Structures are given as structure tokens and as C-alpha cells.
mmCIF file of C-alpha atoms in Angstrom:
data_model
loop_
_atom_site.group_PDB
_atom_site.id
_atom_site.type_symbol
_atom_site.label_atom_id
_atom_site.label_comp_id
_atom_site.label_asym_id
_atom_site.label_seq_id
_atom_site.Cartn_x
_atom_site.Cartn_y
_atom_site.Cartn_z
ATOM 1 C CA MET A 1 118.925 85.838 113.556
ATOM 2 C CA GLY A 2 118.276 84.373 117.448
ATOM 3 C CA HIS A 3 118.275 86.230 120.585
ATOM 4 C CA ASN A 4 116.855 83.527 122.971
ATOM 5 C CA PHE A 5 119.065 80.732 123.818
ATOM 6 C CA LYS A 6 116.311 78.700 125.052
ATOM 7 C CA ALA A 7 114.735 78.169 121.714
ATOM 8 C CA ALA A 8 116.416 77.133 118.563
ATOM 9 C CA GLU A 9 115.926 78.356 115.029
ATOM 10 C CA ALA A 10 115.452 76.763 111.824
ATOM 11 C CA TYR A 11 116.755 77.820 108.422
ATOM 12 C CA CYS A 12 116.439 76.713 104.824
ATOM 13 C CA ILE A 13 118.826 77.831 102.153
ATOM 14 C CA ARG A 14 120.111 77.135 98.740
ATOM 15 C CA LEU A 15 123.710 76.034 98.526
ATOM 16 C CA ALA A 16 126.013 76.773 95.732
ATOM 17 C CA PRO A 17 127.032 73.815 93.613
ATOM 18 C CA ASP A 18 130.879 73.970 94.601
ATOM 19 C CA CYS A 19 132.146 75.745 97.769
ATOM 20 C CA ASN A 20 129.784 76.742 100.988
ATOM 21 C CA VAL A 21 131.065 78.138 103.985
ATOM 22 C CA PHE A 22 128.919 78.130 107.249
ATOM 23 C CA ALA A 23 129.860 81.015 109.384
ATOM 24 C CA VAL A 24 128.309 82.429 112.798
ATOM 25 C CA ASN A 25 128.824 85.715 114.625
ATOM 26 C CA ALA A 26 127.884 84.642 117.893
ATOM 27 C CA THR A 27 127.451 87.191 120.982
ATOM 28 C CA ASN A 28 127.733 86.886 124.682
ATOM 29 C CA ASP A 29 125.425 89.624 126.288
ATOM 30 C CA LEU A 30 125.514 91.413 129.696
ATOM 31 C CA THR A 31 128.346 93.159 131.131
ATOM 32 C CA VAL A 32 130.090 90.254 133.551
ATOM 33 C CA ARG A 33 131.108 87.309 132.566
ATOM 34 C CA ASN A 34 128.515 84.425 131.955
ATOM 35 C CA PRO A 35 128.150 81.230 130.142
ATOM 36 C CA ALA A 36 128.274 81.450 126.470
ATOM 37 C CA GLY A 37 127.700 78.924 123.885
ATOM 38 C CA LEU A 38 127.172 77.780 120.362
ATOM 39 C CA LEU A 39 124.922 74.899 119.120
ATOM 40 C CA ALA A 40 124.060 73.743 115.515
ATOM 41 C CA THR A 41 123.132 70.888 113.050
ATOM 42 C CA ILE A 42 123.162 71.172 109.541
ATOM 43 C CA GLN A 43 121.668 68.845 107.282
ATOM 44 C CA ILE A 44 122.929 68.612 103.569
ATOM 45 C CA LYS A 45 120.874 67.039 100.988
ATOM 46 C CA TYR A 46 122.629 66.261 97.694
ATOM 47 C CA THR A 47 121.148 66.085 94.397
ATOM 48 C CA ASP A 48 121.721 62.022 94.360
ATOM 49 C CA GLY A 49 119.611 61.678 97.535
ATOM 50 C CA PHE A 50 122.243 61.228 99.816
ATOM 51 C CA THR A 51 122.410 63.478 102.803
ATOM 52 C CA ASP A 52 125.150 64.681 105.315
ATOM 53 C CA THR A 53 125.194 65.934 108.759
ATOM 54 C CA ILE A 54 127.272 68.530 110.184
ATOM 55 C CA VAL A 55 127.463 69.361 113.927
ATOM 56 C CA THR A 56 129.258 72.187 116.112
ATOM 57 C CA ASP A 57 132.479 70.196 117.260
ATOM 58 C CA ALA A 58 136.155 70.747 117.443
ATOM 59 C CA ASN A 59 136.225 70.827 113.712
ATOM 60 C CA TRP A 60 134.714 74.083 113.616
ATOM 61 C CA HIS A 61 137.333 77.067 114.154
ATOM 62 C CA SER A 62 136.800 79.987 116.334
ATOM 63 C CA PHE A 63 138.209 83.468 116.905
ATOM 64 C CA THR A 64 138.093 86.011 119.980
ATOM 65 C CA SER A 65 137.138 89.095 117.518
ATOM 66 C CA VAL A 66 135.182 89.131 114.309
ATOM 67 C CA PRO A 67 137.342 90.237 111.432
ATOM 68 C CA ASN A 68 135.852 91.620 108.412
ATOM 69 C CA GLY A 69 134.923 89.164 105.620
ATOM 70 C CA PHE A 70 135.180 86.342 108.047
ATOM 71 C CA GLN A 71 131.983 85.072 106.568
ATOM 72 C CA ASN A 72 133.042 84.814 102.627
ATOM 73 C CA ASN A 73 134.441 81.851 100.939
ATOM 74 C CA ASP A 74 137.727 83.432 100.431
ATOM 75 C CA PHE A 75 138.337 84.195 104.043
ATOM 76 C CA ASP A 76 141.669 82.281 105.281
ATOM 77 C CA ASP A 77 140.687 80.900 108.812
ATOM 78 C CA SER A 78 143.334 77.968 108.667
ATOM 79 C CA ALA A 79 145.496 80.078 111.583
ATOM 80 C CA TRP A 80 142.234 79.980 113.851
ATOM 81 C CA PRO A 81 142.249 77.427 116.884
ATOM 82 C CA PRO A 82 139.507 74.809 117.191
ATOM 83 C CA ALA A 83 136.342 75.747 118.807
ATOM 84 C CA THR A 84 136.393 74.225 122.715
ATOM 85 C CA ILE A 85 133.890 71.482 123.256
ATOM 86 C CA GLU A 86 131.665 72.614 126.450
ATOM 87 C CA GLY A 87 129.506 69.526 126.273
ATOM 88 C CA ASN A 88 126.711 67.701 124.204
ATOM 89 C CA TYR A 89 123.002 68.721 123.902
ATOM 90 C CA GLY A 90 121.455 68.844 127.073
ATOM 91 C CA VAL A 91 124.418 70.040 128.977
ATOM 92 C CA ALA A 92 123.940 72.601 131.892
ATOM 93 C CA PRO A 93 123.304 75.535 132.082
ATOM 94 C CA TRP A 94 121.456 75.366 128.561
ATOM 95 C CA ASN A 95 119.730 71.891 129.041
ATOM 96 C CA ALA A 96 117.114 71.107 126.441
ATOM 97 C CA VAL A 97 116.380 74.063 124.097
ATOM 98 C CA THR A 98 112.885 74.181 122.227
ATOM 99 C CA ILE A 99 113.470 72.763 118.632
ATOM 100 C CA PRO A 100 111.363 73.731 115.791
ATOM 101 C CA SER A 101 109.889 71.050 113.652
ATOM 102 C CA SER A 102 111.188 72.471 110.433
ATOM 103 C CA ALA A 103 111.633 75.790 108.725
ATOM 104 C CA SER A 104 108.529 75.225 106.742
ATOM 105 C CA SER A 105 105.538 77.764 106.471
ATOM 106 C CA THR A 106 102.707 77.628 108.974
ATOM 107 C CA PRO A 107 99.829 75.027 107.859
ATOM 108 C CA LEU A 108 97.693 75.766 104.889
ATOM 109 C CA THR A 109 94.557 77.438 105.629
ATOM 110 C CA LEU A 110 91.566 78.907 103.324
ATOM 111 C CA SER A 111 91.485 82.077 105.819
ATOM 112 C CA ASP A 112 93.252 84.323 103.501
ATOM 113 C CA ALA A 113 91.673 82.964 100.135
ATOM 114 C CA ASN A 114 88.714 84.628 98.429
ATOM 115 C CA TRP A 115 85.567 83.462 97.056
ATOM 116 C CA ILE A 116 85.827 84.332 93.529
ATOM 117 C CA TRP A 117 83.362 83.560 90.283
ATOM 118 C CA THR A 118 82.808 85.218 86.968
ATOM 119 C CA ASN A 119 81.407 88.904 86.586
ATOM 120 C CA GLU A 120 77.777 87.213 85.782
ATOM 121 C CA VAL A 121 77.009 87.362 89.652
ATOM 122 C CA SER A 122 73.945 89.603 90.340
ATOM 123 C CA GLY A 123 72.006 89.984 93.177
ATOM 124 C CA GLY A 124 74.194 87.189 94.860
ATOM 125 C CA ASN A 125 72.993 84.531 92.121
ATOM 126 C CA ALA A 126 74.788 83.238 89.111
ATOM 127 C CA PRO A 127 73.784 81.567 85.971
ATOM 128 C CA VAL A 128 73.400 77.884 85.969
ATOM 129 C CA GLY A 129 76.182 76.163 83.984
ATOM 130 C CA THR A 130 79.815 75.337 84.021
ATOM 131 C CA ARG A 131 82.912 77.760 84.153
ATOM 132 C CA ALA A 132 86.530 77.404 84.056
ATOM 133 C CA PHE A 133 89.108 79.266 86.552
ATOM 134 C CA ARG A 134 92.837 79.323 85.990
ATOM 135 C CA LYS A 135 96.105 80.384 87.595
ATOM 136 C CA ASP A 136 99.524 80.140 86.084
ATOM 137 C CA ILE A 137 102.667 80.298 88.316
ATOM 138 C CA THR A 138 106.243 81.185 87.344
ATOM 139 C CA LEU A 139 108.594 80.037 89.952
ATOM 140 C CA PRO A 140 112.135 81.730 90.649
ATOM 141 C CA THR A 141 114.792 81.044 88.307
ATOM 142 C CA GLY A 142 116.507 77.462 89.197
ATOM 143 C CA GLN A 143 113.658 76.458 91.410
ATOM 144 C CA ARG A 144 111.306 73.396 90.639
ATOM 145 C CA ALA A 145 107.924 72.223 92.583
ATOM 146 C CA THR A 146 107.679 68.643 93.863
ATOM 147 C CA SER A 147 104.564 68.654 95.411
ATOM 148 C CA ALA A 148 101.359 70.692 95.607
ATOM 149 C CA THR A 149 98.499 70.704 98.217
ATOM 150 C CA PHE A 150 95.253 72.282 97.840
ATOM 151 C CA LEU A 151 92.285 73.350 100.108
ATOM 152 C CA VAL A 152 89.503 73.710 97.453
ATOM 153 C CA ASP A 153 85.823 74.254 97.505
ATOM 154 C CA ALA A 154 83.168 75.525 95.124
ATOM 155 C CA ASP A 155 79.324 76.181 95.035
ATOM 156 C CA ASN A 156 78.209 73.842 93.726
ATOM 157 C CA GLY A 157 81.048 71.613 92.164
ATOM 158 C CA TYR A 158 84.218 71.645 90.514
ATOM 159 C CA THR A 159 87.024 69.162 88.860
ATOM 160 C CA LEU A 160 90.533 70.388 89.639
ATOM 161 C CA TYR A 161 93.405 70.032 87.052
ATOM 162 C CA LEU A 162 97.378 70.392 87.736
ATOM 163 C CA GLN A 163 99.790 70.412 84.802
ATOM 164 C CA GLY A 164 96.620 69.426 82.661
ATOM 165 C CA ASN A 165 96.207 66.281 84.968
ATOM 166 C CA ILE A 166 92.927 65.471 86.954
ATOM 167 C CA VAL A 167 93.920 65.959 90.744
ATOM 168 C CA GLY A 168 90.331 65.050 91.791
ATOM 169 C CA SER A 169 87.025 66.566 92.699
ATOM 170 C CA GLY A 170 86.580 67.148 96.409
ATOM 171 C CA ASP A 171 88.361 69.243 99.189
ATOM 172 C CA ASP A 172 91.656 68.717 100.071
ATOM 173 C CA TYR A 173 94.736 67.022 97.935
ATOM 174 C CA THR A 174 98.067 66.761 97.850
ATOM 175 C CA SER A 175 99.559 66.147 94.396
ATOM 176 C CA ALA A 176 103.128 64.754 94.110
ATOM 177 C CA ASN A 177 105.850 65.707 91.339
ATOM 178 C CA PRO A 178 104.616 68.805 89.417
ATOM 179 C CA SER A 179 108.176 68.752 88.375
ATOM 180 C CA ALA A 180 108.301 72.162 86.351
ATOM 181 C CA SER A 181 109.199 75.810 86.740
ATOM 182 C CA GLN A 182 105.693 76.676 85.445
ATOM 183 C CA ILE A 183 102.645 75.569 87.182
ATOM 184 C CA SER A 184 99.164 75.646 86.099
ATOM 185 C CA ILE A 185 96.332 75.312 88.417
ATOM 186 C CA VAL A 186 92.811 75.083 86.601
ATOM 187 C CA ALA A 187 89.361 74.434 88.125
ATOM 188 C CA PHE A 188 86.297 73.492 86.052
ATOM 189 C CA THR A 189 83.212 74.389 88.242
ATOM 190 C CA ALA A 190 79.766 74.241 88.085
ATOM 191 C CA ASN A 191 76.723 76.143 89.358
ATOM 192 C CA THR A 192 73.375 74.437 89.483
ATOM 193 C CA GLY A 193 71.328 77.471 90.916
ATOM 194 C CA GLY A 194 71.527 80.333 93.157
ATOM 195 C CA PRO A 195 74.966 81.661 94.602
ATOM 196 C CA ALA A 196 78.330 80.232 92.751
ATOM 197 C CA GLY A 197 81.767 80.517 94.108
ATOM 198 C CA PHE A 198 85.017 79.139 94.123
ATOM 199 C CA ILE A 199 87.827 79.366 96.860
ATOM 200 C CA ALA A 200 91.095 77.706 97.120
ATOM 201 C CA ALA A 201 94.571 77.844 98.782
ATOM 202 C CA VAL A 202 97.565 76.165 97.155
ATOM 203 C CA GLU A 203 101.010 75.390 98.599
ATOM 204 C CA LEU A 204 103.798 74.289 96.512
ATOM 205 C CA GLU A 205 106.830 72.549 98.071
ATOM 206 C CA MET A 206 110.410 73.195 96.409
ATOM 207 C CA GLU A 207 112.844 70.640 95.450
ATOM 208 C CA ASP A 208 115.721 73.235 96.524
ATOM 209 C CA CYS A 209 116.113 72.193 100.021
ATOM 210 C CA ASP A 210 114.710 69.498 102.475
ATOM 211 C CA CYS A 211 113.134 71.296 105.318
ATOM 212 C CA GLY A 212 109.803 72.984 103.883
ATOM 213 C CA SER A 213 110.766 75.519 101.327
ATOM 214 C CA VAL A 214 107.377 76.544 99.816
ATOM 215 C CA THR A 215 105.410 78.978 97.834
ATOM 216 C CA SER A 216 101.809 79.727 98.715
ATOM 217 C CA PHE A 217 98.904 81.466 96.990
ATOM 218 C CA VAL A 218 95.178 81.708 97.194
ATOM 219 C CA THR A 219 92.547 82.509 95.207
ATOM 220 C CA ASP A 220 92.425 86.223 94.458
ATOM 221 C CA GLY A 221 91.662 88.642 91.503
ATOM 222 C CA THR A 222 94.701 87.661 89.730
ATOM 223 C CA TRP A 223 93.042 84.166 88.805
ATOM 224 C CA LYS A 224 91.477 84.160 85.193
ATOM 225 C CA TYR A 225 87.937 82.925 84.027
ATOM 226 C CA SER A 226 86.293 81.747 81.056
ATOM 227 C CA ILE A 227 82.312 81.496 80.731
ATOM 228 C CA SER A 228 83.055 79.100 77.614
ATOM 229 C CA PRO A 229 86.254 77.460 78.153
ATOM 230 C CA PRO A 230 88.011 76.397 74.769
ATOM 231 C CA SER A 231 89.264 72.881 74.232
ATOM 232 C CA GLY A 232 92.435 72.143 75.726
ATOM 233 C CA PHE A 233 91.578 75.008 78.513
ATOM 234 C CA GLN A 234 93.077 72.539 81.193
ATOM 235 C CA ASN A 235 96.258 71.907 79.772
ATOM 236 C CA ALA A 236 99.650 73.268 81.061
ATOM 237 C CA THR A 237 100.712 74.711 77.478
ATOM 238 C CA PHE A 238 97.304 76.571 77.206
ATOM 239 C CA ASP A 239 97.678 80.291 77.061
ATOM 240 C CA ALA A 240 95.070 81.929 79.115
ATOM 241 C CA SER A 241 96.765 85.449 79.444
ATOM 242 C CA GLY A 242 93.646 86.868 77.347
ATOM 243 C CA TRP A 243 90.871 85.579 79.797
ATOM 244 C CA PRO A 244 89.503 88.286 82.256
ATOM 245 C CA ASN A 245 90.292 88.466 86.010
ATOM 246 C CA ALA A 246 88.069 86.503 88.492
ATOM 247 C CA VAL A 247 85.727 88.860 90.431
ATOM 248 C CA VAL A 248 86.138 88.522 94.329
ATOM 249 C CA GLU A 249 83.063 88.014 95.853
ATOM 250 C CA GLY A 250 84.504 88.325 99.641
ATOM 251 C CA LYS A 251 86.867 86.560 102.213
ATOM 252 C CA TYR A 252 86.660 83.115 103.433
ATOM 253 C CA GLY A 253 84.084 82.721 105.771
ATOM 254 C CA ILE A 254 81.165 85.345 104.245
ATOM 255 C CA ALA A 255 77.675 84.395 103.680
ATOM 256 C CA PRO A 256 76.200 82.465 102.407
ATOM 257 C CA TRP A 257 78.911 79.990 102.698
ATOM 258 C CA GLY A 258 80.642 80.855 106.109
ATOM 259 C CA ASN A 259 83.359 78.954 107.294
ATOM 260 C CA VAL A 260 83.053 75.623 105.452
ATOM 261 C CA PRO A 261 84.735 72.581 107.223
ATOM 262 C CA VAL A 262 88.277 71.506 105.906
ATOM 263 C CA PRO A 263 89.029 67.924 106.495
ATOM 264 C CA ASP A 264 92.327 66.876 108.392
ATOM 265 C CA THR A 265 93.177 64.154 106.188
ATOM 266 C CA ILE A 266 93.556 63.810 102.243
ATOM 267 C CA SER A 267 90.167 63.703 100.678
ATOM 268 C CA THR A 268 88.993 60.568 98.540
ATOM 269 C CA SER A 269 88.554 61.794 94.846
ATOM 270 C CA VAL A 270 85.115 61.490 93.209
ATOM 271 C CA ALA A 271 84.493 61.309 89.768
ATOM 272 C CA PRO A 272 84.683 64.322 87.577
ATOM 273 C CA ILE A 273 81.647 66.723 87.498
ATOM 274 C CA PRO A 274 79.587 66.427 84.224
ATOM 275 C CA GLY A 275 81.409 67.956 81.106
ATOM 276 C CA ALA A 276 84.924 68.068 82.677
ATOM 277 C CA PRO A 277 87.558 67.205 80.142
ATOM 278 C CA ALA A 278 89.121 63.819 80.269
ATOM 279 C CA ALA A 279 92.524 63.837 81.329
ATOM 280 C CA MET A 280 95.144 61.437 83.180
ATOM 281 C CA SER A 281 94.954 61.396 86.758
ATOM 282 C CA ALA A 282 97.859 63.177 88.622
ATOM 283 C CA LYS A 283 99.675 60.987 91.261
ATOM 284 C CA VAL A 284 97.763 61.828 94.401
ATOM 285 C CA VAL A 285 99.590 61.217 97.690
ATOM 286 C CA GLN A 286 97.054 59.552 100.204
#
């Protein structure tokens, strides 16, 4: 719903596999006659990769009142007259309008994420050793993820897994083609002494449309941990439901870590940390 003609709005929706109707209830405000217009571009992406674009033109139908049910698929608008063309984009009095880059969410950030660890932290310190953290996400029915973007940090080190494959050991990754409705994120972490913590923000991009439909989540108390990770813990099919919930140590920015820097580009992966289970490498988009 838009209320400012100087700024366009962007939306991303899933379409039905057969018939789809685009309908707009447009309002001209004020109490006296004044300019009125509707402007739209609609891009449709098909499952075979083909795209089609629909724009507001004389092929649209218009009516001077708004009948009940006009937006429904079974409404018959065949008797409506064609819309009147007032001009191309940029014509006065509307001129150029602000156009959003997409309907995507705001850029991924760690600001809402929590530092988490096991229940072993005492006096700000944790035992030396490796620990595992895991998050399983079930996507809504019919949705599949096409890529996952991560912002990750750990005190002192970690190796990150997606669907059982090694993403890398660093700070910032985009891994392509998770291709599943059940996504598993696993971190194998190490503490060499003193404070210990793990923090992450993850963004999954969906294949349901091409304008940035995403699902995001961060490290919090819903993540699971294991002090002695069993064999196969990193695999997508592993059942971690019996693991205890992670202990939240505090929000991003707390001491002793402060505001850890986040790179502007995709990080170059380094070797897995010692003890990390061997696995195939995930496809990382550079």
C-alpha cells in the first residue's frame, strides 16, 4: 500500500501456477480535481528461467468505481474500457520518482545477533577445547533456499558447515544452492583459553521469486550445542533435537569482544580448524 507518489514501492509475491490477476485500487486524494495516475512494472520469472515484463498500458482495463470482488480471478472485467495512456515514465507532473532497488530485506548485520556458548562459562572464561553448535531451519511449505549468506565470528576459531559441507573458516560467506526445505547450519568451534563465544547472522535467499525474498536468523538461545560432538554431527540428516540449548552471553558489542569488524567482501576461506570433521566443500560464491 503506497501513499506517496514521489516514491515507488516494491513487492515480491509467489504466483499461482495457473491464472493470476493483477488488480489495483487506486485513489486520487484531495477535494478538488487534480492530477491522477497509476504506474507499474511487473516482472514474472518462470520455472524454466524465462522472464516476462508487464507494464501499465492500454491493455489494462479501468473503471470509475470499485465493484465488490474486482480483484478476484473469477471477476469479469471484459466490458471495462481500456486505461487511458497519460505518458511514459518521467512525464509531468510526476516526473522521475524514487525507485527502490528491490523488495529485499535490509543488509545482513550482526547487530541483532547474540554471543553464545555452552553452559561451561564461569567468571567470563570457558574450558579449552572444541565445541559444536547447530541450528536446523524448516522452511515454509513449498519454499526452497537458493543461497545462504553468513556473518560469523568465534573466540577463538571455528569451521562452518552447511548441509554437511564445509563452507569455510573466516568471517563472511555466501554459499550457493542449499537446495532443500530443511537447512542445517553447524559450527565446530575451538577455545584456546579465556573467554569463549560464537556469533552469527544468516540470511537464506528463496527461489520463490527473483526480488530478494529472504529469511534471516541469528545466534540465540534456540541454537543447540554439544560439548562432545558425536560422529556425523555436521551432517544435514543428524538429529540434534536432544542437544541442550545454547547459553546466551550477550548481544553483539558486549565485552570482551566489542564491535568486531565485518568485511565488505566475501572472505577467503582458510583451512578448517584442528579436529574439524572432513567434508566436501560447499560452493562458495566469491
